[in-house]
């Protein structure tokens, strides 16, 4: 109501400025309120920087086999040192450089496959929840079918028949993993479509498309963003699992999953070949999980379930 | 209640039908020609045609599907391309190790997750809750195959307490189960904690306190019992994640189960075996969830009417 009684501007403005905490203090308060959000965001940011600037940051070419300085006299990998900060692998390649390039694979697969999950899940969930009736029944049974297949197993089968490559992995995970998103979106739509502002649009003669995509969709963004963020982490793990099994990203292209696989041969005498790719993976997934949980605290405070 | 069970059964049948369609399409609507795969790349076209006819691949797709379903209903999952054995026999040989591993993993999850959930709920917002919650987040983010390799390194190689992988007695089961237990327990812990915190706010808990019930009686009799309901539901959902974990763990620990079977089949592009395993797992997920839902309706009358 204050706005109805204009205050003498010159007097109130400086006073308000003074009482307002400084930017750094406000940031600090926000960091203390949402620590997960900021820690997660920082990890994800570092990951993006590592992926984008891999050619600049990598000390060596990820595919160069340093058979002279990169291997010991017995032909075993060299441990972490000044030239190779994270050591070398079984054929004398720099582990750090491969990790940085591996971040590209993880991020591209994680994010693009999530976008496909998102597109399919949101469209199917929206239509299902909005129209209800037999449409809902059919779409939800289809969702049940896709949810019955464990993502990794169905991806394994699909990749096996199509042939492994970055694009296959990306598409397969995208097409297989939309079930949870569709269910969550449908649940939200069922609640939202009863709200008065949605009813009002309908009374005004808005088309179904307009109501679904212009009225309901913007109100779904909270849970959808949270779920997508967590989904990126899950999809990164699926890609790593596929690559670990040898049916994902194919060597010599570095992926954290296939680096762990290659590390199995050397890890009894050169454990770093397996430790570092695993740590990178944990950190990346943790980053997205923290960010997702942190975003939920802000965007979707009522829901407490996950997966 | 019967109406609910019948409705639930009906939808399960529809989903099973959908699963059969998906696995059928995967086998037949694939760029790779199964006939060509069986006879090898050098066989003359006439031989390939003969094999196509023998497999029924020259028939229209819907007819092929009917034959496929017919064979499925008779327990015929086809014959492995690479081993020339019935797929069902091959699955039968590998089933028990996988069931054993899955049970071990599930028990490990509950043994770690449930007590930690109760503990953190009672210590909410204290230091120990904060530390355990942070550890839980890390646990969720761990790749199960990598954790398995770490445990193998420390507890089988450096300090040889347990065998270096393989399938056998109880000693072989400890590390793989623990691997999954550590990564999966966090979900149970977090779920139970948030569910308990919610139940603690309920009026009946306050009533119990007002009537002079002790803290441990309130926790165990009133809070935990009611808070376990969402945990039971999650047990059903978890089944599918459990099977995913088992596939990766089998490969890490050289465990001769269904996951290894599917993995070997994928290496050989042995499509009947791949699809047989995928089909079996999907059917298991549907049946398991059906059982959980029905048990649930029997236990909790509120579910039936929603």
Coordinates of C-alpha atoms in Angstrom, one line a residue:
Chain A
X1 CA 0.0 0.0 0.0
X2 CA 3.0 2.2 0.5
X3 CA 3.2 2.8 -3.2
X4 CA -0.1 4.7 -3.2
X5 CA 1.4 7.4 -1.0
X6 CA 4.5 8.6 -2.8
X7 CA 7.3 9.3 -0.3
X8 CA 9.6 12.2 -0.7
X9 CA 12.1 10.5 -2.9
X10 CA 15.3 12.5 -2.2
X11 CA 15.0 11.7 1.5
X12 CA 14.1 8.0 1.4
X13 CA 16.5 6.9 -1.3
X14 CA 19.8 7.4 0.4
X15 CA 18.4 6.0 3.6
X16 CA 17.3 2.9 1.8
X17 CA 20.7 2.6 0.1
X18 CA 22.5 2.7 3.4
X19 CA 20.3 0.1 5.1
X20 CA 20.8 -2.3 2.2
X21 CA 23.7 -4.7 2.7
X22 CA 26.6 -4.6 0.3
X23 CA 26.6 -7.0 -2.7
X24 CA 29.4 -9.2 -1.3
X25 CA 27.5 -9.5 2.0
X26 CA 24.3 -10.4 0.3
X27 CA 26.1 -12.9 -1.8
X28 CA 27.7 -14.4 1.3
X29 CA 24.3 -14.6 3.0
X30 CA 22.9 -16.4 0.0
X31 CA 25.8 -18.8 -0.1
X32 CA 25.2 -19.6 3.6
X33 CA 21.5 -20.1 3.0
X34 CA 22.0 -22.3 -0.1
X35 CA 25.5 -23.9 0.3
X36 CA 24.6 -26.9 -1.9
X37 CA 23.5 -24.7 -4.8
X38 CA 26.7 -22.7 -4.8
X39 CA 29.1 -25.7 -4.3
X40 CA 27.3 -27.6 -7.0
X41 CA 27.2 -24.6 -9.3
X42 CA 30.9 -24.1 -8.8
X43 CA 31.7 -27.7 -9.6
X44 CA 29.5 -27.6 -12.7
X45 CA 31.1 -24.3 -13.8
X46 CA 34.6 -25.8 -13.4
X47 CA 33.5 -28.8 -15.4
X48 CA 32.2 -26.6 -18.2
X49 CA 35.5 -24.7 -18.2
X50 CA 37.5 -27.9 -18.3
X51 CA 35.4 -29.2 -21.3
X52 CA 35.4 -26.0 -23.3
X53 CA 39.0 -25.1 -22.7
X54 CA 40.4 -28.6 -22.8
X55 CA 42.8 -27.8 -25.7
X56 CA 44.2 -24.8 -23.8
X57 CA 44.3 -26.4 -20.4
X58 CA 45.7 -29.8 -21.3
X59 CA 49.4 -30.0 -20.9
X60 CA 49.8 -32.6 -23.6
X61 CA 47.9 -34.0 -26.6
X62 CA 45.5 -36.6 -25.1
X63 CA 46.4 -39.2 -27.8
X64 CA 50.2 -38.8 -27.8
X65 CA 51.9 -41.9 -26.5
X66 CA 55.1 -40.7 -24.7
X67 CA 57.0 -44.0 -25.0
X68 CA 60.2 -42.4 -23.8
X69 CA 59.4 -40.2 -20.8
X70 CA 55.8 -41.5 -20.3
X71 CA 56.8 -45.1 -19.5
X72 CA 59.3 -46.6 -17.0
X73 CA 62.1 -48.8 -18.2
X74 CA 59.9 -51.9 -17.6
X75 CA 57.2 -50.3 -19.8
X76 CA 54.9 -49.5 -16.8
X77 CA 53.0 -46.2 -16.4
X78 CA 54.8 -43.2 -14.8
X79 CA 53.4 -41.9 -11.5
X80 CA 52.3 -38.3 -11.0
X81 CA 55.2 -35.8 -11.5
X82 CA 55.9 -32.3 -12.9
X83 CA 55.5 -33.3 -16.5
X84 CA 52.5 -35.6 -16.0
X85 CA 50.6 -34.2 -13.0
X86 CA 48.2 -37.2 -12.8
X87 CA 50.7 -39.7 -14.2
X88 CA 50.5 -41.6 -17.5
X89 CA 48.4 -44.6 -18.6
X90 CA 49.5 -48.1 -19.9
X91 CA 50.7 -46.7 -23.3
X92 CA 52.3 -43.5 -21.9
X93 CA 49.5 -41.0 -22.5
X94 CA 49.0 -38.1 -20.1
X95 CA 46.1 -38.9 -17.8
X96 CA 45.3 -35.2 -17.0
X97 CA 44.9 -34.3 -20.6
X98 CA 42.7 -37.3 -21.3
X99 CA 40.6 -36.4 -18.3
X100 CA 40.1 -32.9 -19.6
X101 CA 39.0 -34.1 -23.0
X102 CA 36.9 -36.8 -21.3
X103 CA 35.0 -34.0 -19.6
X104 CA 33.7 -33.0 -23.1
X105 CA 32.2 -36.5 -23.7
X106 CA 30.6 -36.6 -20.3
X107 CA 29.1 -33.1 -20.6
X108 CA 27.9 -33.5 -24.1
X109 CA 26.3 -36.8 -23.5
X110 CA 24.9 -35.8 -20.1
X111 CA 23.4 -32.5 -21.3
X112 CA 22.2 -33.4 -24.8
X113 CA 20.6 -36.7 -23.7
X114 CA 18.9 -34.8 -20.9
X115 CA 17.5 -32.3 -23.4
X116 CA 16.0 -35.2 -25.4
X117 CA 14.6 -36.8 -22.2
X118 CA 13.2 -33.3 -21.3
X119 CA 11.6 -32.8 -24.7
X120 CA 9.9 -36.2 -24.8
X121 CA 9.0 -36.3 -21.1
X122 CA 7.5 -32.8 -21.0
X123 CA 5.5 -33.2 -24.2
X124 CA 4.2 -36.7 -23.2
X125 CA 3.5 -35.7 -19.6
X126 CA 1.7 -32.5 -20.7
X127 CA -0.5 -34.1 -23.2
X128 CA -1.2 -37.0 -20.9
X129 CA -2.1 -34.8 -17.9
X130 CA -4.0 -32.2 -19.8
X131 CA -6.3 -34.3 -21.9
X132 CA -6.7 -37.1 -19.3
X133 CA -9.1 -40.0 -20.2
X134 CA -8.0 -42.5 -22.7
X135 CA -5.1 -40.3 -24.0
X136 CA -3.7 -40.3 -20.5
X137 CA -4.3 -44.0 -20.1
X138 CA -2.5 -44.9 -23.4
X139 CA 0.5 -42.5 -22.8
X140 CA 0.9 -43.6 -19.2
X141 CA 1.0 -47.3 -20.1
X142 CA 3.6 -46.5 -22.7
X143 CA 5.5 -44.7 -19.9
X144 CA 5.2 -47.7 -17.7
X145 CA 6.6 -49.9 -20.5
X146 CA 9.7 -47.6 -20.9
X147 CA 10.1 -47.4 -17.1
X148 CA 10.1 -51.2 -16.9
X149 CA 13.4 -51.4 -18.8
X150 CA 16.4 -50.4 -16.7
X151 CA 18.0 -47.5 -18.7
X152 CA 21.4 -49.1 -18.7
X153 CA 20.2 -52.5 -19.9
X154 CA 18.0 -51.1 -22.7
X155 CA 20.7 -48.7 -23.8
X156 CA 23.2 -51.7 -23.8
X157 CA 20.8 -53.6 -26.1
X158 CA 20.1 -50.6 -28.4
X159 CA 23.8 -49.7 -28.7
X160 CA 24.7 -53.3 -29.4
X161 CA 22.4 -53.4 -32.4
X162 CA 23.1 -49.9 -33.7
X163 CA 26.8 -49.9 -33.1
X164 CA 28.6 -47.8 -30.5
X165 CA 29.5 -44.2 -31.1
X166 CA 29.1 -40.9 -29.3
X167 CA 26.0 -40.1 -31.3
X168 CA 24.4 -43.5 -30.6
X169 CA 25.1 -43.3 -26.9
X170 CA 23.6 -39.8 -26.8
X171 CA 20.5 -40.7 -28.7
X172 CA 19.9 -43.9 -27.0
X173 CA 20.1 -42.5 -23.5
X174 CA 17.9 -39.6 -24.6
X175 CA 15.2 -41.9 -26.1
X176 CA 15.3 -44.4 -23.2
X177 CA 15.3 -42.2 -20.1
X178 CA 12.3 -39.9 -20.3
X179 CA 9.9 -42.0 -18.2
X180 CA 10.4 -40.3 -14.8
X181 CA 10.1 -36.8 -16.4
X182 CA 6.8 -37.7 -18.1
X183 CA 5.4 -39.0 -14.8
X184 CA 6.4 -36.0 -12.8
X185 CA 5.2 -33.5 -15.4
X186 CA 1.8 -35.3 -15.7
X187 CA 1.4 -35.2 -12.0
X188 CA 2.0 -31.5 -11.9
X189 CA -0.3 -30.8 -14.9
X190 CA -3.1 -32.8 -13.2
X191 CA -2.9 -30.3 -10.2
X192 CA -2.3 -27.2 -12.3
X193 CA -5.1 -27.6 -14.8
X194 CA -7.7 -27.2 -12.0
X195 CA -6.3 -23.8 -11.0
X196 CA -8.5 -20.8 -11.7
X197 CA -6.2 -19.0 -14.1
X198 CA -6.1 -22.1 -16.3
X199 CA -9.9 -22.4 -16.2
X200 CA -10.1 -18.7 -17.0
X201 CA -8.0 -19.1 -20.1
X202 CA -10.3 -21.9 -21.2
X203 CA -13.4 -19.8 -20.6
X204 CA -11.8 -17.1 -22.8
X205 CA -11.6 -19.6 -25.6
X206 CA -7.9 -20.3 -25.7
X207 CA -6.8 -23.3 -27.8
X208 CA -5.5 -26.4 -26.1
X209 CA -2.0 -25.8 -27.5
X210 CA -2.0 -22.3 -26.0
X211 CA -3.2 -23.5 -22.6
X212 CA -0.7 -26.3 -22.5
X213 CA 2.4 -24.6 -23.7
X214 CA 1.8 -20.9 -22.8
X215 CA -0.2 -21.2 -19.6
X216 CA 0.7 -24.5 -17.9
X217 CA 4.2 -25.1 -19.1
X218 CA 5.8 -22.0 -17.6
X219 CA 4.4 -23.1 -14.2
X220 CA 6.1 -26.4 -14.5
X221 CA 9.5 -25.0 -14.9
X222 CA 10.6 -25.4 -11.2
X223 CA 10.3 -29.2 -10.9
X224 CA 11.3 -29.7 -14.5
X225 CA 14.6 -27.8 -14.0
X226 CA 15.3 -29.6 -10.8
X227 CA 14.7 -33.0 -12.3
X228 CA 16.7 -32.2 -15.5
X229 CA 19.7 -31.1 -13.4
X230 CA 19.7 -34.4 -11.4
X231 CA 19.1 -36.2 -14.7
X232 CA 22.3 -34.9 -16.2
X233 CA 24.3 -36.5 -13.4
X234 CA 22.4 -39.8 -13.9
X235 CA 23.0 -39.8 -17.6
X236 CA 26.7 -39.1 -17.1
X237 CA 26.8 -42.2 -15.0
X238 CA 24.9 -44.2 -17.6
X239 CA 27.4 -43.1 -20.3
X240 CA 30.3 -44.0 -18.0
X241 CA 28.7 -47.4 -17.3
X242 CA 28.3 -48.1 -21.1
X243 CA 31.9 -46.9 -21.8
X244 CA 33.2 -49.0 -18.9
X245 CA 31.5 -52.1 -20.4
X246 CA 33.1 -51.3 -23.8
X247 CA 29.9 -50.5 -25.6
X248 CA 29.9 -46.7 -25.1
X249 CA 32.5 -44.3 -26.3
X250 CA 35.2 -46.2 -28.1
X251 CA 38.9 -45.8 -27.5
X252 CA 41.1 -44.0 -28.3
X253 CA 38.5 -41.2 -27.7
X254 CA 38.9 -40.6 -24.0
X255 CA 35.8 -41.0 -21.8
X256 CA 36.0 -41.4 -18.0
X257 CA 34.2 -44.7 -18.3
X258 CA 36.6 -46.2 -20.8
X259 CA 39.6 -44.8 -18.9
X260 CA 38.5 -46.7 -15.8
X261 CA 38.1 -49.8 -18.0
X262 CA 41.6 -49.4 -19.4
X263 CA 42.9 -48.7 -15.8
X264 CA 41.9 -52.2 -14.7
X265 CA 44.9 -53.7 -16.4
X266 CA 47.3 -51.4 -14.7
X267 CA 45.7 -50.5 -11.4
X268 CA 47.6 -53.0 -9.2
X269 CA 50.9 -51.3 -10.0
X270 CA 49.7 -47.9 -11.2
X271 CA 46.5 -47.2 -9.3
X272 CA 46.3 -43.6 -10.4
X273 CA 45.2 -44.8 -13.9
X274 CA 41.9 -45.8 -12.3
X275 CA 41.7 -43.4 -9.4
X276 CA 41.7 -40.1 -11.3
X277 CA 39.0 -40.8 -13.9
X278 CA 36.8 -42.2 -11.1
X279 CA 37.3 -39.1 -9.0
X280 CA 36.5 -36.9 -11.9
X281 CA 33.3 -38.8 -12.5
X282 CA 32.3 -38.6 -8.8
X283 CA 33.0 -34.9 -8.7
X284 CA 31.0 -34.2 -11.9
X285 CA 27.9 -36.3 -10.8
X286 CA 28.2 -34.8 -7.3
X287 CA 28.2 -31.3 -8.8
X288 CA 24.9 -31.9 -10.7
X289 CA 23.3 -33.6 -7.7
X290 CA 24.2 -30.7 -5.4
X291 CA 23.0 -28.2 -8.0
X292 CA 19.8 -30.1 -8.4
X293 CA 19.1 -30.4 -4.7
X294 CA 20.0 -26.7 -4.2
X295 CA 17.7 -25.6 -7.0
X296 CA 14.9 -27.6 -5.5
X297 CA 15.3 -25.7 -2.2
X298 CA 14.6 -22.5 -4.2
X299 CA 12.3 -23.6 -7.0
X300 CA 10.3 -26.5 -5.7
X301 CA 10.3 -26.3 -1.9
X302 CA 7.4 -28.6 -1.3
X303 CA 8.6 -31.7 -3.0
X304 CA 11.1 -33.9 -1.1
X305 CA 11.2 -37.0 -3.3
X306 CA 13.8 -37.9 -5.8
X307 CA 14.6 -40.3 -8.6
Chain B
X1 CA -10.1 -53.9 -2.8
X2 CA -10.7 -56.6 -5.4
X3 CA -11.7 -53.9 -7.9
X4 CA -8.3 -52.2 -7.3
X5 CA -6.4 -55.5 -7.7
X6 CA -8.2 -56.3 -10.9
X7 CA -7.6 -52.9 -12.3
X8 CA -3.9 -53.1 -11.3
X9 CA -3.6 -56.6 -12.9
X10 CA -5.2 -55.3 -16.1
X11 CA -2.7 -52.5 -16.5
X12 CA 0.1 -54.9 -15.8
X13 CA -1.0 -57.1 -18.6
X14 CA -1.2 -54.1 -21.0
X15 CA 2.4 -53.1 -19.9
X16 CA 3.6 -56.7 -20.4
X17 CA 2.1 -56.6 -23.9
X18 CA 3.9 -53.3 -24.6
X19 CA 7.2 -54.8 -23.4
X20 CA 6.8 -57.7 -25.8
X21 CA 6.2 -55.3 -28.6
X22 CA 9.3 -53.2 -27.8
X23 CA 11.6 -56.3 -27.5
X24 CA 10.1 -57.7 -30.7
X25 CA 10.7 -54.5 -32.6
X26 CA 14.2 -54.4 -31.2
X27 CA 14.9 -57.8 -32.7
X28 CA 13.3 -57.3 -36.1
X29 CA 13.3 -53.7 -36.9
X30 CA 17.0 -53.3 -36.6
X31 CA 19.3 -52.4 -39.5
X32 CA 21.4 -55.5 -38.9
X33 CA 20.0 -58.6 -40.7
X34 CA 19.7 -61.5 -38.3
X35 CA 19.9 -64.0 -41.1
X36 CA 23.1 -62.5 -42.4
X37 CA 24.5 -62.5 -38.8
X38 CA 23.8 -66.2 -38.4
X39 CA 25.2 -67.4 -41.7
X40 CA 28.2 -65.1 -41.7
X41 CA 29.3 -62.3 -44.0
X42 CA 30.7 -64.5 -46.8
X43 CA 27.6 -66.7 -47.4
X44 CA 26.0 -66.4 -50.8
X45 CA 22.6 -64.6 -51.1
X46 CA 20.7 -67.8 -51.6
X47 CA 21.8 -69.1 -48.3
X48 CA 20.8 -65.9 -46.6
X49 CA 17.4 -66.1 -48.2
X50 CA 17.1 -69.7 -47.0
X51 CA 17.9 -68.6 -43.5
X52 CA 15.5 -65.7 -43.7
X53 CA 12.7 -68.1 -44.7
X54 CA 13.7 -70.5 -41.9
X55 CA 13.5 -67.7 -39.3
X56 CA 10.2 -66.5 -40.8
X57 CA 11.7 -63.1 -41.6
X58 CA 10.0 -63.1 -45.1
X59 CA 6.6 -62.9 -43.5
X60 CA 4.7 -59.7 -42.8
X61 CA 5.7 -58.0 -39.5
X62 CA 2.3 -58.5 -37.6
X63 CA 2.4 -62.2 -38.5
X64 CA 5.9 -62.4 -37.3
X65 CA 4.8 -60.7 -34.0
X66 CA 2.1 -63.3 -33.5
X67 CA 4.5 -66.1 -34.0
X68 CA 6.9 -64.4 -31.6
X69 CA 4.2 -64.1 -28.9
X70 CA 3.2 -67.6 -29.5
X71 CA 6.7 -68.9 -28.9
X72 CA 7.1 -66.6 -25.9
X73 CA 4.0 -68.0 -24.3
X74 CA 5.5 -71.5 -24.7
X75 CA 8.6 -70.4 -23.0
X76 CA 10.6 -70.3 -26.2
X77 CA 12.9 -67.3 -26.3
X78 CA 14.7 -68.4 -29.4
X79 CA 18.2 -69.9 -29.9
X80 CA 21.5 -68.2 -29.3
X81 CA 23.3 -67.4 -32.5
X82 CA 26.7 -68.0 -31.0
X83 CA 26.2 -70.9 -28.7
X84 CA 23.3 -72.6 -30.5
X85 CA 21.6 -73.2 -27.2
X86 CA 18.0 -72.3 -26.2
X87 CA 18.1 -68.8 -24.7
X88 CA 15.8 -70.0 -21.8
X89 CA 18.3 -72.7 -20.8
X90 CA 21.2 -70.2 -20.9
X91 CA 19.2 -67.8 -18.7
X92 CA 18.2 -70.6 -16.4
X93 CA 21.8 -71.4 -15.8
X94 CA 22.7 -67.8 -14.9
X95 CA 19.6 -66.9 -12.9
X96 CA 20.6 -68.1 -9.4
X97 CA 23.9 -66.2 -9.2
X98 CA 22.1 -63.0 -10.2
X99 CA 19.2 -63.5 -7.7
X100 CA 21.8 -64.2 -5.0
X101 CA 23.8 -61.0 -5.8
X102 CA 20.6 -58.9 -6.1
X103 CA 19.5 -60.1 -2.7
X104 CA 22.9 -59.5 -1.2
X105 CA 22.9 -56.0 -2.6
X106 CA 19.4 -55.2 -1.4
X107 CA 20.0 -56.4 2.1
X108 CA 23.3 -54.4 2.3
X109 CA 21.3 -51.3 1.2
X110 CA 18.7 -51.7 3.9
X111 CA 21.2 -52.6 6.6
X112 CA 23.2 -49.4 5.9
X113 CA 20.3 -47.1 4.9
X114 CA 17.6 -47.7 7.4
X115 CA 19.6 -47.3 10.7
X116 CA 21.3 -44.2 9.2
X117 CA 17.9 -42.8 8.2
X118 CA 16.5 -43.2 11.7
X119 CA 19.7 -41.9 13.3
X120 CA 19.9 -38.7 11.1
X121 CA 16.2 -38.0 11.6
X122 CA 16.6 -38.1 15.4
X123 CA 19.7 -35.9 15.1
X124 CA 18.3 -33.6 12.5
X125 CA 20.2 -30.3 12.0
X126 CA 23.1 -31.4 14.2
X127 CA 26.7 -31.9 13.1
X128 CA 26.4 -35.7 12.7
X129 CA 23.3 -35.2 10.5
X130 CA 25.1 -32.7 8.4
X131 CA 28.2 -35.0 7.9
X132 CA 26.1 -38.1 7.2
X133 CA 23.9 -36.2 4.7
X134 CA 27.0 -34.9 2.9
X135 CA 28.4 -38.5 2.8
X136 CA 25.0 -39.7 1.4
X137 CA 25.2 -37.2 -1.5
X138 CA 28.7 -38.5 -2.3
X139 CA 27.4 -42.1 -2.0
X140 CA 24.7 -41.3 -4.5
X141 CA 27.2 -39.9 -6.9
X142 CA 29.6 -42.9 -6.8
X143 CA 29.8 -45.0 -10.0
X144 CA 29.1 -48.4 -8.7
X145 CA 31.7 -50.1 -10.9
X146 CA 34.5 -47.8 -9.8
X147 CA 33.6 -48.2 -6.1
X148 CA 33.7 -52.0 -6.7
X149 CA 37.2 -51.7 -8.2
X150 CA 38.4 -49.6 -5.2
X151 CA 37.0 -52.1 -2.7
X152 CA 38.7 -54.9 -4.7
X153 CA 41.9 -53.0 -4.6
X154 CA 41.9 -52.4 -0.9
X155 CA 40.2 -55.5 0.6
X156 CA 41.2 -58.2 -1.9
X157 CA 44.5 -57.1 -3.4
X158 CA 46.3 -54.9 -0.8
X159 CA 44.8 -56.6 2.3
X160 CA 43.6 -59.9 1.0
X161 CA 40.6 -60.5 3.2
X162 CA 38.1 -61.3 0.4
X163 CA 38.6 -63.1 -3.0
X164 CA 39.5 -61.1 -6.1
X165 CA 36.1 -61.5 -7.7
X166 CA 34.3 -64.5 -9.0
X167 CA 31.2 -66.4 -7.9
X168 CA 31.1 -68.8 -4.9
X169 CA 30.1 -68.8 -1.3
X170 CA 29.3 -66.1 1.1
X171 CA 32.8 -64.6 1.2
X172 CA 32.5 -63.9 -2.5
X173 CA 29.2 -62.0 -1.9
X174 CA 30.5 -59.5 0.7
X175 CA 32.4 -57.0 -1.5
X176 CA 29.9 -56.8 -4.4
X177 CA 27.0 -56.4 -2.0
X178 CA 28.8 -53.8 0.0
X179 CA 29.6 -51.9 -3.2
X180 CA 25.9 -51.6 -4.1
X181 CA 24.9 -51.1 -0.5
X182 CA 27.1 -48.0 -0.2
X183 CA 25.8 -46.3 -3.3
X184 CA 22.2 -47.3 -2.8
X185 CA 21.8 -46.9 1.0
X186 CA 21.8 -43.1 0.6
X187 CA 18.4 -43.1 -1.1
X188 CA 16.8 -45.2 1.7
X189 CA 18.5 -43.0 4.3
X190 CA 17.3 -39.7 2.8
X191 CA 13.8 -41.0 2.2
X192 CA 13.4 -42.4 5.6
X193 CA 14.8 -39.3 7.2
X194 CA 12.5 -36.9 5.4
X195 CA 9.5 -39.2 5.9
X196 CA 10.3 -39.5 9.7
X197 CA 10.6 -35.7 10.0
X198 CA 7.2 -35.4 8.4
X199 CA 5.6 -38.0 10.7
X200 CA 7.1 -36.4 13.8
X201 CA 5.0 -33.3 13.1
X202 CA 1.7 -35.3 13.1
X203 CA -0.9 -34.9 15.8
X204 CA -0.8 -38.5 16.9
X205 CA 2.9 -38.3 17.7
X206 CA 2.2 -35.2 19.8
X207 CA -0.6 -37.2 21.5
X208 CA 1.7 -40.1 22.2
X209 CA 4.2 -37.7 23.8
X210 CA 1.4 -36.0 25.8
X211 CA 0.3 -39.3 27.1
X212 CA 3.8 -39.7 28.5
X213 CA 5.4 -42.2 26.1
X214 CA 9.2 -42.2 26.3
X215 CA 11.3 -41.0 23.4
X216 CA 12.3 -44.4 22.2
X217 CA 8.7 -45.7 22.3
X218 CA 7.6 -42.7 20.3
X219 CA 10.3 -43.2 17.8
X220 CA 9.9 -47.0 17.2
X221 CA 6.2 -47.5 17.8
X222 CA 4.8 -44.4 16.2
X223 CA 7.3 -42.6 14.0
X224 CA 9.3 -45.3 12.3
X225 CA 6.4 -47.6 11.6
X226 CA 4.4 -44.9 9.8
X227 CA 7.5 -43.4 8.1
X228 CA 8.4 -46.8 6.6
X229 CA 5.4 -46.6 4.1
X230 CA 7.1 -44.5 1.5
X231 CA 10.3 -46.6 2.0
X232 CA 8.3 -49.7 1.0
X233 CA 7.1 -48.0 -2.1
X234 CA 10.6 -47.0 -3.0
X235 CA 11.6 -50.6 -2.5
X236 CA 9.5 -51.4 -5.6
X237 CA 11.0 -48.6 -7.7
X238 CA 14.5 -49.5 -6.5
X239 CA 14.2 -53.0 -8.0
X240 CA 14.9 -51.6 -11.5
X241 CA 17.9 -49.6 -10.3
X242 CA 19.1 -52.7 -8.4
X243 CA 19.2 -54.7 -11.6
X244 CA 21.2 -51.9 -13.3
X245 CA 23.7 -51.9 -10.5
X246 CA 23.9 -55.7 -10.6
X247 CA 24.8 -55.7 -14.3
X248 CA 27.7 -53.4 -13.6
X249 CA 28.8 -55.2 -10.5
X250 CA 28.7 -58.5 -12.2
X251 CA 31.1 -57.2 -14.8
X252 CA 33.4 -55.6 -12.2
X253 CA 33.5 -58.7 -9.9
X254 CA 33.5 -61.3 -12.7
X255 CA 30.3 -62.7 -11.4
X256 CA 28.8 -65.3 -13.7
X257 CA 25.2 -64.1 -13.8
X258 CA 22.7 -62.6 -16.2
X259 CA 24.5 -59.3 -16.5
X260 CA 27.6 -61.1 -17.7
X261 CA 25.4 -63.2 -20.0
X262 CA 23.9 -60.0 -21.6
X263 CA 27.4 -58.4 -21.8
X264 CA 28.9 -61.4 -23.6
X265 CA 25.9 -61.5 -25.9
X266 CA 26.4 -57.9 -26.7
X267 CA 30.0 -58.5 -27.6
X268 CA 28.9 -61.3 -30.0
X269 CA 25.8 -59.4 -31.3
X270 CA 23.9 -62.4 -30.1
X271 CA 20.5 -60.8 -30.5
X272 CA 18.2 -63.5 -29.1
X273 CA 20.2 -63.7 -25.9
X274 CA 20.3 -59.9 -25.6
X275 CA 16.6 -59.5 -26.1
X276 CA 15.8 -62.5 -23.9
X277 CA 17.6 -61.0 -21.0
X278 CA 16.2 -57.6 -21.6
X279 CA 12.7 -59.0 -21.8
X280 CA 13.1 -61.1 -18.7
X281 CA 14.4 -58.1 -16.6
X282 CA 11.5 -55.9 -17.8
X283 CA 8.9 -58.6 -17.0
X284 CA 10.6 -59.1 -13.6
X285 CA 10.3 -55.3 -12.9
X286 CA 6.6 -55.2 -13.8
X287 CA 5.7 -58.3 -11.8
X288 CA 7.7 -57.1 -8.8
X289 CA 6.0 -53.7 -8.8
X290 CA 2.6 -55.4 -9.2
X291 CA 3.3 -57.5 -6.1
X292 CA 4.4 -54.5 -4.1
X293 CA 1.3 -52.5 -5.2
X294 CA -1.0 -55.3 -4.2
X295 CA 0.6 -56.0 -0.9
X296 CA 0.5 -52.3 -0.3
X297 CA -3.2 -52.1 -0.9
X298 CA -3.7 -55.0 1.5
X299 CA -1.7 -53.2 4.2
X300 CA -2.8 -49.6 3.7
X301 CA -6.5 -49.2 3.0
X302 CA -6.0 -45.5 1.9
X303 CA -4.4 -46.6 -1.3
X304 CA -7.3 -48.5 -2.8
X305 CA -9.6 -45.5 -3.1
X306 CA -7.2 -43.0 -4.7

